[in-house]
Short mmCIF file of C-alpha atoms and ligand atoms in Angstrom, two decimals:
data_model
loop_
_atom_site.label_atom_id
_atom_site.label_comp_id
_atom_site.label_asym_id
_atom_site.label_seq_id
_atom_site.Cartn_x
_atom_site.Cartn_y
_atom_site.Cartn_z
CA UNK A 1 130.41 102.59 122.22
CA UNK A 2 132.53 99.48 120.62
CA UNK A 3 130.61 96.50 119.32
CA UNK A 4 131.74 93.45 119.00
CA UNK A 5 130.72 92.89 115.74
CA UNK A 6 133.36 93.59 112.81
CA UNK A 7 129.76 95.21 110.99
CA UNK A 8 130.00 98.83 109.96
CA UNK A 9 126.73 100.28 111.16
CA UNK A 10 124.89 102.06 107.87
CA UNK A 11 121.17 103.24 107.62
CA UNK A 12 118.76 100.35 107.31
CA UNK A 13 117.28 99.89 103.71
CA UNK A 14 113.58 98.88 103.22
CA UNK A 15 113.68 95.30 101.48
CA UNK A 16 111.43 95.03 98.94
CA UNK A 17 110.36 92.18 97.35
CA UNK A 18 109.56 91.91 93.70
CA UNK A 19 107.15 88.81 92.46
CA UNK A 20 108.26 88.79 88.50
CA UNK A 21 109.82 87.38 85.55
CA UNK A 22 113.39 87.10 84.47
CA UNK A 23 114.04 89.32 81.05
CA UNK A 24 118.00 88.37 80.83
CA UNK A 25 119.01 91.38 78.53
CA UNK A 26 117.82 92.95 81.68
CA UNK A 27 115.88 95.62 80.56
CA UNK A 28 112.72 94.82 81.82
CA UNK A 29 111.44 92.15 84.81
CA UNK A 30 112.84 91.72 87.82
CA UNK A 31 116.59 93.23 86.86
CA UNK A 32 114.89 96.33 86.19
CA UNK A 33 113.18 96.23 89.59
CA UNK A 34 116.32 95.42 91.63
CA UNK A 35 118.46 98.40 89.65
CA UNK A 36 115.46 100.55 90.40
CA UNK A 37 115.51 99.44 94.31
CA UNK A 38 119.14 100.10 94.47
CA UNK A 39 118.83 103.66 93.16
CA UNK A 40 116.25 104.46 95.74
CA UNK A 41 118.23 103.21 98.78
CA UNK A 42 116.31 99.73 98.96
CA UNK A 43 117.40 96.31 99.18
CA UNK A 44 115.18 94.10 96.99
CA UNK A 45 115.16 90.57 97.18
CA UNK A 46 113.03 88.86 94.15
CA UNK A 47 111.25 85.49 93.77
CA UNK A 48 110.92 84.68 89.63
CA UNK A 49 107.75 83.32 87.97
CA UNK A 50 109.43 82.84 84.72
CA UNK A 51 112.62 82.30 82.94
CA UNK A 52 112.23 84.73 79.15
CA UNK A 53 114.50 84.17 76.33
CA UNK A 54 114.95 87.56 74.96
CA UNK A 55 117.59 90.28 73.99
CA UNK A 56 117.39 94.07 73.02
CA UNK A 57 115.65 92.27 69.80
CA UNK A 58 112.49 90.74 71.44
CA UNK A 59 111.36 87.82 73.67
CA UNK A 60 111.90 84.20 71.85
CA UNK A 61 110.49 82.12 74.43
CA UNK A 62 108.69 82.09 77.78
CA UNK A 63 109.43 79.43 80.34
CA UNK A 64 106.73 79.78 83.69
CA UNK A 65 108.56 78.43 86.81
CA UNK A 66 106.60 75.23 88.61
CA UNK A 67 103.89 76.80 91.13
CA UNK A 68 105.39 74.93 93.75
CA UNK A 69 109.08 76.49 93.01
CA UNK A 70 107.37 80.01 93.48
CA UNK A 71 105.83 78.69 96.22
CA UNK A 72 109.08 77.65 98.11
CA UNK A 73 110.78 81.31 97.28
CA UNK A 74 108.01 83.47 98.69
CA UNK A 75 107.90 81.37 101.97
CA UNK A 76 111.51 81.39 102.23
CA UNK A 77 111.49 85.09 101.53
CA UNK A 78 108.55 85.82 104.00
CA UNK A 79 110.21 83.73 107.10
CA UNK A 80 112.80 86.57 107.12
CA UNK A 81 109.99 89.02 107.76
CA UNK A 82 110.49 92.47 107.06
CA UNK A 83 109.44 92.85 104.06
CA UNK A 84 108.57 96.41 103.61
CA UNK A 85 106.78 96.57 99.58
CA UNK A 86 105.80 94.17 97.22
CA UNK A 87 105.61 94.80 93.57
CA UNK A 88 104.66 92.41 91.09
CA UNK A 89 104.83 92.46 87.68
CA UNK A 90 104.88 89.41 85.41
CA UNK A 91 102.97 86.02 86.51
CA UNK A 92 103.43 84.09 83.44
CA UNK A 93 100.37 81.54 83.69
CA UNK A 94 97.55 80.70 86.10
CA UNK A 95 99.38 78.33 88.25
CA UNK A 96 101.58 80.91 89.48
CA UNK A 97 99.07 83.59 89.33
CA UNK A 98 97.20 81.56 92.10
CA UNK A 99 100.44 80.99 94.01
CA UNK A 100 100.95 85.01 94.25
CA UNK A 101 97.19 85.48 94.87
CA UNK A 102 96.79 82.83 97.54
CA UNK A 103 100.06 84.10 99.20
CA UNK A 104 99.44 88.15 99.10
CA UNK A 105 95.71 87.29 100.45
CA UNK A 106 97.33 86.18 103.72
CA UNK A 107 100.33 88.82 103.61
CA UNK A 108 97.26 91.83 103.60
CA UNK A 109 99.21 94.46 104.97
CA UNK A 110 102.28 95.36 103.13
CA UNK A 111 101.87 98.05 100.83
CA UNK A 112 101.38 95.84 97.23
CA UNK A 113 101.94 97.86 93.65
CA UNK A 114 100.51 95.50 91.06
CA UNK A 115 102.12 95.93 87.26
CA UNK A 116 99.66 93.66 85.34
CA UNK A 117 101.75 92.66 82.17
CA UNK A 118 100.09 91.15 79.77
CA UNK A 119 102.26 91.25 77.07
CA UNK A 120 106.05 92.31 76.00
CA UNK A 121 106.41 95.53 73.52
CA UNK A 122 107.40 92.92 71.01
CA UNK A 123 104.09 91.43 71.34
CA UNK A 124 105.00 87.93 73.61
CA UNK A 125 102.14 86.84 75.72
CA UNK A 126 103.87 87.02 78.99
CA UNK A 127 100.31 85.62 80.63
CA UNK A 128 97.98 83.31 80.21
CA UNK A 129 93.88 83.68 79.62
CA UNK A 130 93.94 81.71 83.21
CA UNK A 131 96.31 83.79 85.04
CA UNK A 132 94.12 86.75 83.52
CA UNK A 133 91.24 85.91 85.10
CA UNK A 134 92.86 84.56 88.34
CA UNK A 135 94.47 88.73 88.43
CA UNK A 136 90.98 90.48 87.22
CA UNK A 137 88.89 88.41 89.80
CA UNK A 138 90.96 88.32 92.87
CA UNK A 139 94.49 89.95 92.56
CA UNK A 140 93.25 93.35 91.53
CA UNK A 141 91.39 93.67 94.85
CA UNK A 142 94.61 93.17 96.88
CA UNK A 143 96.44 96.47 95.49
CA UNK A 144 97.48 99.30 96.91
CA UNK A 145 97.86 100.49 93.36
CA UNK A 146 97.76 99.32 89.59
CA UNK A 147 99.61 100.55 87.02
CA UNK A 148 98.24 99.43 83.81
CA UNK A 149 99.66 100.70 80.24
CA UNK A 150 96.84 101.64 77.22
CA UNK A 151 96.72 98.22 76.25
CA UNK A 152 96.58 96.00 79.68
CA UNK A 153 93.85 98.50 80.92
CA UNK A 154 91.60 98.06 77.58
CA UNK A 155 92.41 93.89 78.20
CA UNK A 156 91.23 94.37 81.72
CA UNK A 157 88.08 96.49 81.45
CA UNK A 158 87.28 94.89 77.65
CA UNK A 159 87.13 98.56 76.17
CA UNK A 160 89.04 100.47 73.96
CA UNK A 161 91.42 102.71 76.04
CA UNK A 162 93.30 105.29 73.20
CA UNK A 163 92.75 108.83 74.91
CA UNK A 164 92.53 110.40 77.76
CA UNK A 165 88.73 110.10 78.05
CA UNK A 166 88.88 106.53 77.77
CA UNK A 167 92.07 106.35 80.61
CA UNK A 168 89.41 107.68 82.79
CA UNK A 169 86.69 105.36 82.17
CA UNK A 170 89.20 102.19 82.67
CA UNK A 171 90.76 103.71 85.77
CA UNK A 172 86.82 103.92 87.16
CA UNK A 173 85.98 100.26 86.16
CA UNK A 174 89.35 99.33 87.87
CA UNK A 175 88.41 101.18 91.03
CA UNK A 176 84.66 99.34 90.51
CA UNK A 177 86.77 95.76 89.99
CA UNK A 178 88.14 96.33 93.40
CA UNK A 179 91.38 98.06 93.11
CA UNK A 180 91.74 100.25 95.66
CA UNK A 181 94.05 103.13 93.34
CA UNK A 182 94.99 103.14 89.42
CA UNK A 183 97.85 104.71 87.33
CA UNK A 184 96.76 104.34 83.46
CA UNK A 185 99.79 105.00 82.38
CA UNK A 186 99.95 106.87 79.51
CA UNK A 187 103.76 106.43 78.11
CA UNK A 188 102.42 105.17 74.57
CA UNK A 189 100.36 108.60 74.03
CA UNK A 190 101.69 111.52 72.26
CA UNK A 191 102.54 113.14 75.49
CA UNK A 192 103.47 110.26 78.32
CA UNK A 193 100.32 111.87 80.33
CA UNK A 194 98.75 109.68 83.56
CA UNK A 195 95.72 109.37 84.68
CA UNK A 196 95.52 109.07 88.88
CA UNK A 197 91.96 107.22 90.84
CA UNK A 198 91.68 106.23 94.09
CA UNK A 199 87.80 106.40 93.96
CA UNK A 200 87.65 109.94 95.18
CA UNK A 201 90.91 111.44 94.38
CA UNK A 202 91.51 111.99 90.29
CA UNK A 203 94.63 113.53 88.82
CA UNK A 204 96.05 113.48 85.40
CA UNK A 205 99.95 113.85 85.38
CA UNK A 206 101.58 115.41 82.62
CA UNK A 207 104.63 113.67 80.61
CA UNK A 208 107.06 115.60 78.25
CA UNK A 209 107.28 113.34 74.72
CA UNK A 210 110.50 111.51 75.54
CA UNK A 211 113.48 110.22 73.28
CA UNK A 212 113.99 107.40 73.03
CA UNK A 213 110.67 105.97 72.23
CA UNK A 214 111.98 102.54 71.96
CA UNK A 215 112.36 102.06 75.60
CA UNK A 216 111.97 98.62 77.19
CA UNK A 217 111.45 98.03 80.96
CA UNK A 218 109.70 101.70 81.58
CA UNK A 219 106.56 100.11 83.17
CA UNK A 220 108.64 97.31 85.19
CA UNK A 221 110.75 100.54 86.67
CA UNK A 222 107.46 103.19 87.27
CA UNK A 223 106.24 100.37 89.37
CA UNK A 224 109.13 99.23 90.92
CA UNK A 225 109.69 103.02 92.03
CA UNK A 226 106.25 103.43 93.80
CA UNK A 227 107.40 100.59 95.64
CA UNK A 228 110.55 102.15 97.01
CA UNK A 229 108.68 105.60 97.79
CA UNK A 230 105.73 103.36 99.45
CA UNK A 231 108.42 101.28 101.24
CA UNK A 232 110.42 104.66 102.14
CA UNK A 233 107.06 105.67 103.95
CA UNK A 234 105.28 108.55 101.34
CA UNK A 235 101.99 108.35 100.63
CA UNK A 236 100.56 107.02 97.45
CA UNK A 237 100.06 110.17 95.43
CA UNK A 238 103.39 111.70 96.14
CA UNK A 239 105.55 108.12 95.22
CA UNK A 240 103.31 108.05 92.12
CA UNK A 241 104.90 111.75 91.55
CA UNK A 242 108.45 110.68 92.78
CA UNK A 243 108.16 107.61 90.72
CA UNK A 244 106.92 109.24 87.13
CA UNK A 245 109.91 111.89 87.49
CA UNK A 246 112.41 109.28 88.17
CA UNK A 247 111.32 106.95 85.02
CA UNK A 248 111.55 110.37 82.98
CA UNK A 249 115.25 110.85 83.84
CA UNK A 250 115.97 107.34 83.14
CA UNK A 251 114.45 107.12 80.10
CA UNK A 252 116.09 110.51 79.18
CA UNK A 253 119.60 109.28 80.43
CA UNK A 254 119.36 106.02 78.50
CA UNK A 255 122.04 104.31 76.30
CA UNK A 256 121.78 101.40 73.73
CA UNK A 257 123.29 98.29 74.71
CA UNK A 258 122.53 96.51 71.56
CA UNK A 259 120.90 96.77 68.53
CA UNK A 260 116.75 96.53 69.17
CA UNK A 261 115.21 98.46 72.10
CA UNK A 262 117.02 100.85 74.80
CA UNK A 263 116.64 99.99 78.53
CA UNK A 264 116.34 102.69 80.70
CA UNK A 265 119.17 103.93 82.99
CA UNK A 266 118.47 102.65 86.19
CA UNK A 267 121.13 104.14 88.33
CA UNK A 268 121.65 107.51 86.67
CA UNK A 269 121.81 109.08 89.63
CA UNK A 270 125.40 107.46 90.81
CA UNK A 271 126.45 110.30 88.16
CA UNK A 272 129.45 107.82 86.70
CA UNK A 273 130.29 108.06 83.15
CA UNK A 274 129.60 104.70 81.78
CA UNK A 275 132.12 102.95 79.87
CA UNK A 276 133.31 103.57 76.62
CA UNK A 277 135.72 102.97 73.67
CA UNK A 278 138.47 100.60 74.49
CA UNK A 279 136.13 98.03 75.96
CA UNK A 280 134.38 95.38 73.68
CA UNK A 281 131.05 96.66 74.54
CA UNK A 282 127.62 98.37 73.02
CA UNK A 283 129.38 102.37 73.04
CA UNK A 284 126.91 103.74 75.06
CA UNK A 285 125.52 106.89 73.89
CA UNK A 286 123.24 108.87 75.67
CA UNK A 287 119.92 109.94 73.74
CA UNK A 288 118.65 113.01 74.44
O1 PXL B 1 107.79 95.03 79.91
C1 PXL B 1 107.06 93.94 80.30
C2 PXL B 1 107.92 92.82 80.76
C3 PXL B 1 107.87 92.44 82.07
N1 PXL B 1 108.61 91.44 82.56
C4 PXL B 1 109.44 90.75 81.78
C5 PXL B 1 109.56 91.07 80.45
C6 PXL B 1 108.78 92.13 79.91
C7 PXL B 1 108.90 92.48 78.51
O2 PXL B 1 109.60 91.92 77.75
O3 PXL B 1 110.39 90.38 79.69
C8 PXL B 1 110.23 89.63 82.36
#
């Protein structure tokens, strides 16, 4: 059969749309989620909430887009319509928070993974005490799944969350908050260990201890990469599987690129040697 059209046919991708901010040393934010889309066979198309100034180093400033620019990029991005996954990760301040919140509550059935970053590893507020709220009263309740870290899961229950124990308890006052499943991820632990709830279902996933512990963008990519397996069609527990593995290989394939924290190695699996030597770039050597 001859088309017309000069178009190669290939297999359709999922798009995926991530709601976050910018980090430009792209280790983290919505970079990290577009690499991580790629390496799962997804297109991902991304509407920013805020411009960071940061490097390997740490985050120097954080610039919040206008509500009404977000505003504009998620209708533009939802008249296309076929948006398979959402994920969202940083909303900056309350303005925007509202803008995501008011837009996902009329957008109810694509399959939403909600990364509720609070706060950069170099300790930036990357949201606001009103975006907060805005995300613990009504954004939570939209999930398919949350993925909060030890510290945005003690913020969002207002209890100490150290140990396993405590994981649990937070991922049950989640579920009671109106999530509908939790990850407590547990990458900050002595062992990266998970904790699983979807108000009947509980799991705890084991992590090795991984080099290198300075890693920056792991929560932006576990999140990211339940996406993709949600938007490739698995069901929750099994991308939450897929998705721990692959942030494990990436961390455990990662290279410096500067002098401050490692990003993980998104694409990994296209097996090329990175760059080396002659070039005037970071040497990138692989940690294991
Ligand atoms: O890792 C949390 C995070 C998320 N999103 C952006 C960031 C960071 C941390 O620095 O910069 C844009």
């Amino acid at each position: 059969v001859s088309t017309s059209s000069n178009h190669t046919p290939t297999a359709r991708q999922p798009v995926i749309l991530t709601i976050a901010g910018f980090d430009p040393s792209a280790g983290a934010g919505i970079a990290a989620d577009l690499k991580t889309f790629a390496a799962h066979n997804c297109y991902g198309v991304a509407a920013i909430t805020a411009l960071t100034v940061q490097n390997t180093q740490g985050v120097a400033h954080v610039y919040p887009v206008q509500a009404h620019e977000l505003r504009e990029s998620l209708d533009a991005l939802f008249q296309d319509g076929c948006i398979a996954a959402i994920k969202v990760g940083m909303l900056g301040d309350r303005g925007n928070a509202q803008v995501v919140n008011e837009f996902l509550g009329h957008n109810g059935s694509i399959p939403l993974v909600i990364d509720p970053v609070l706060r950069s590893g170099s300790g930036a507020e990357l949201l606001d005490p009103g975006g907060l709220e805005v995300l613990k009263e009504s954004l939570l309740r939209l999930a398919t799944v949350v993925t909060p870290n030890l510290y945005e899961a003690a913020i969002l229950t207002r209890s100490k969350v150290e140990n396993l124990d405590e994981m649990r308890s937070a991922a049950r006052k989640l579920v009671e908050m109106g999530a509908r499943a939790v990850v407590v991820t547990g990458g900050h632990l002595e062992k990266a260990n998970d904790v699983y709830h979807d108000g009947t279902v509980w799991e705890t996933f084991a992590g090795d201890k991984l080099k290198p512990e300075n890693t920056h963008g792991a929560g932006c990519t576990f999140s990211s990469a339940i996406a993709a397996q949600l938007a490739l069609g698995r069901q929750l527990r099994e991308a939450v599987v897929l998705a721990k593995a692959y942030v494990t290989e990436a961390i455990r394939k990662a290279f410096a690129v500067g002098p401050g924290r490692v990003p993980l190695y998104h694409l990994y699996r296209m097996q090329q040697a990175p760059r080396t030597a002659d070039h005037n770039l970071a040497v990138p050597e692989a940690i294991h």
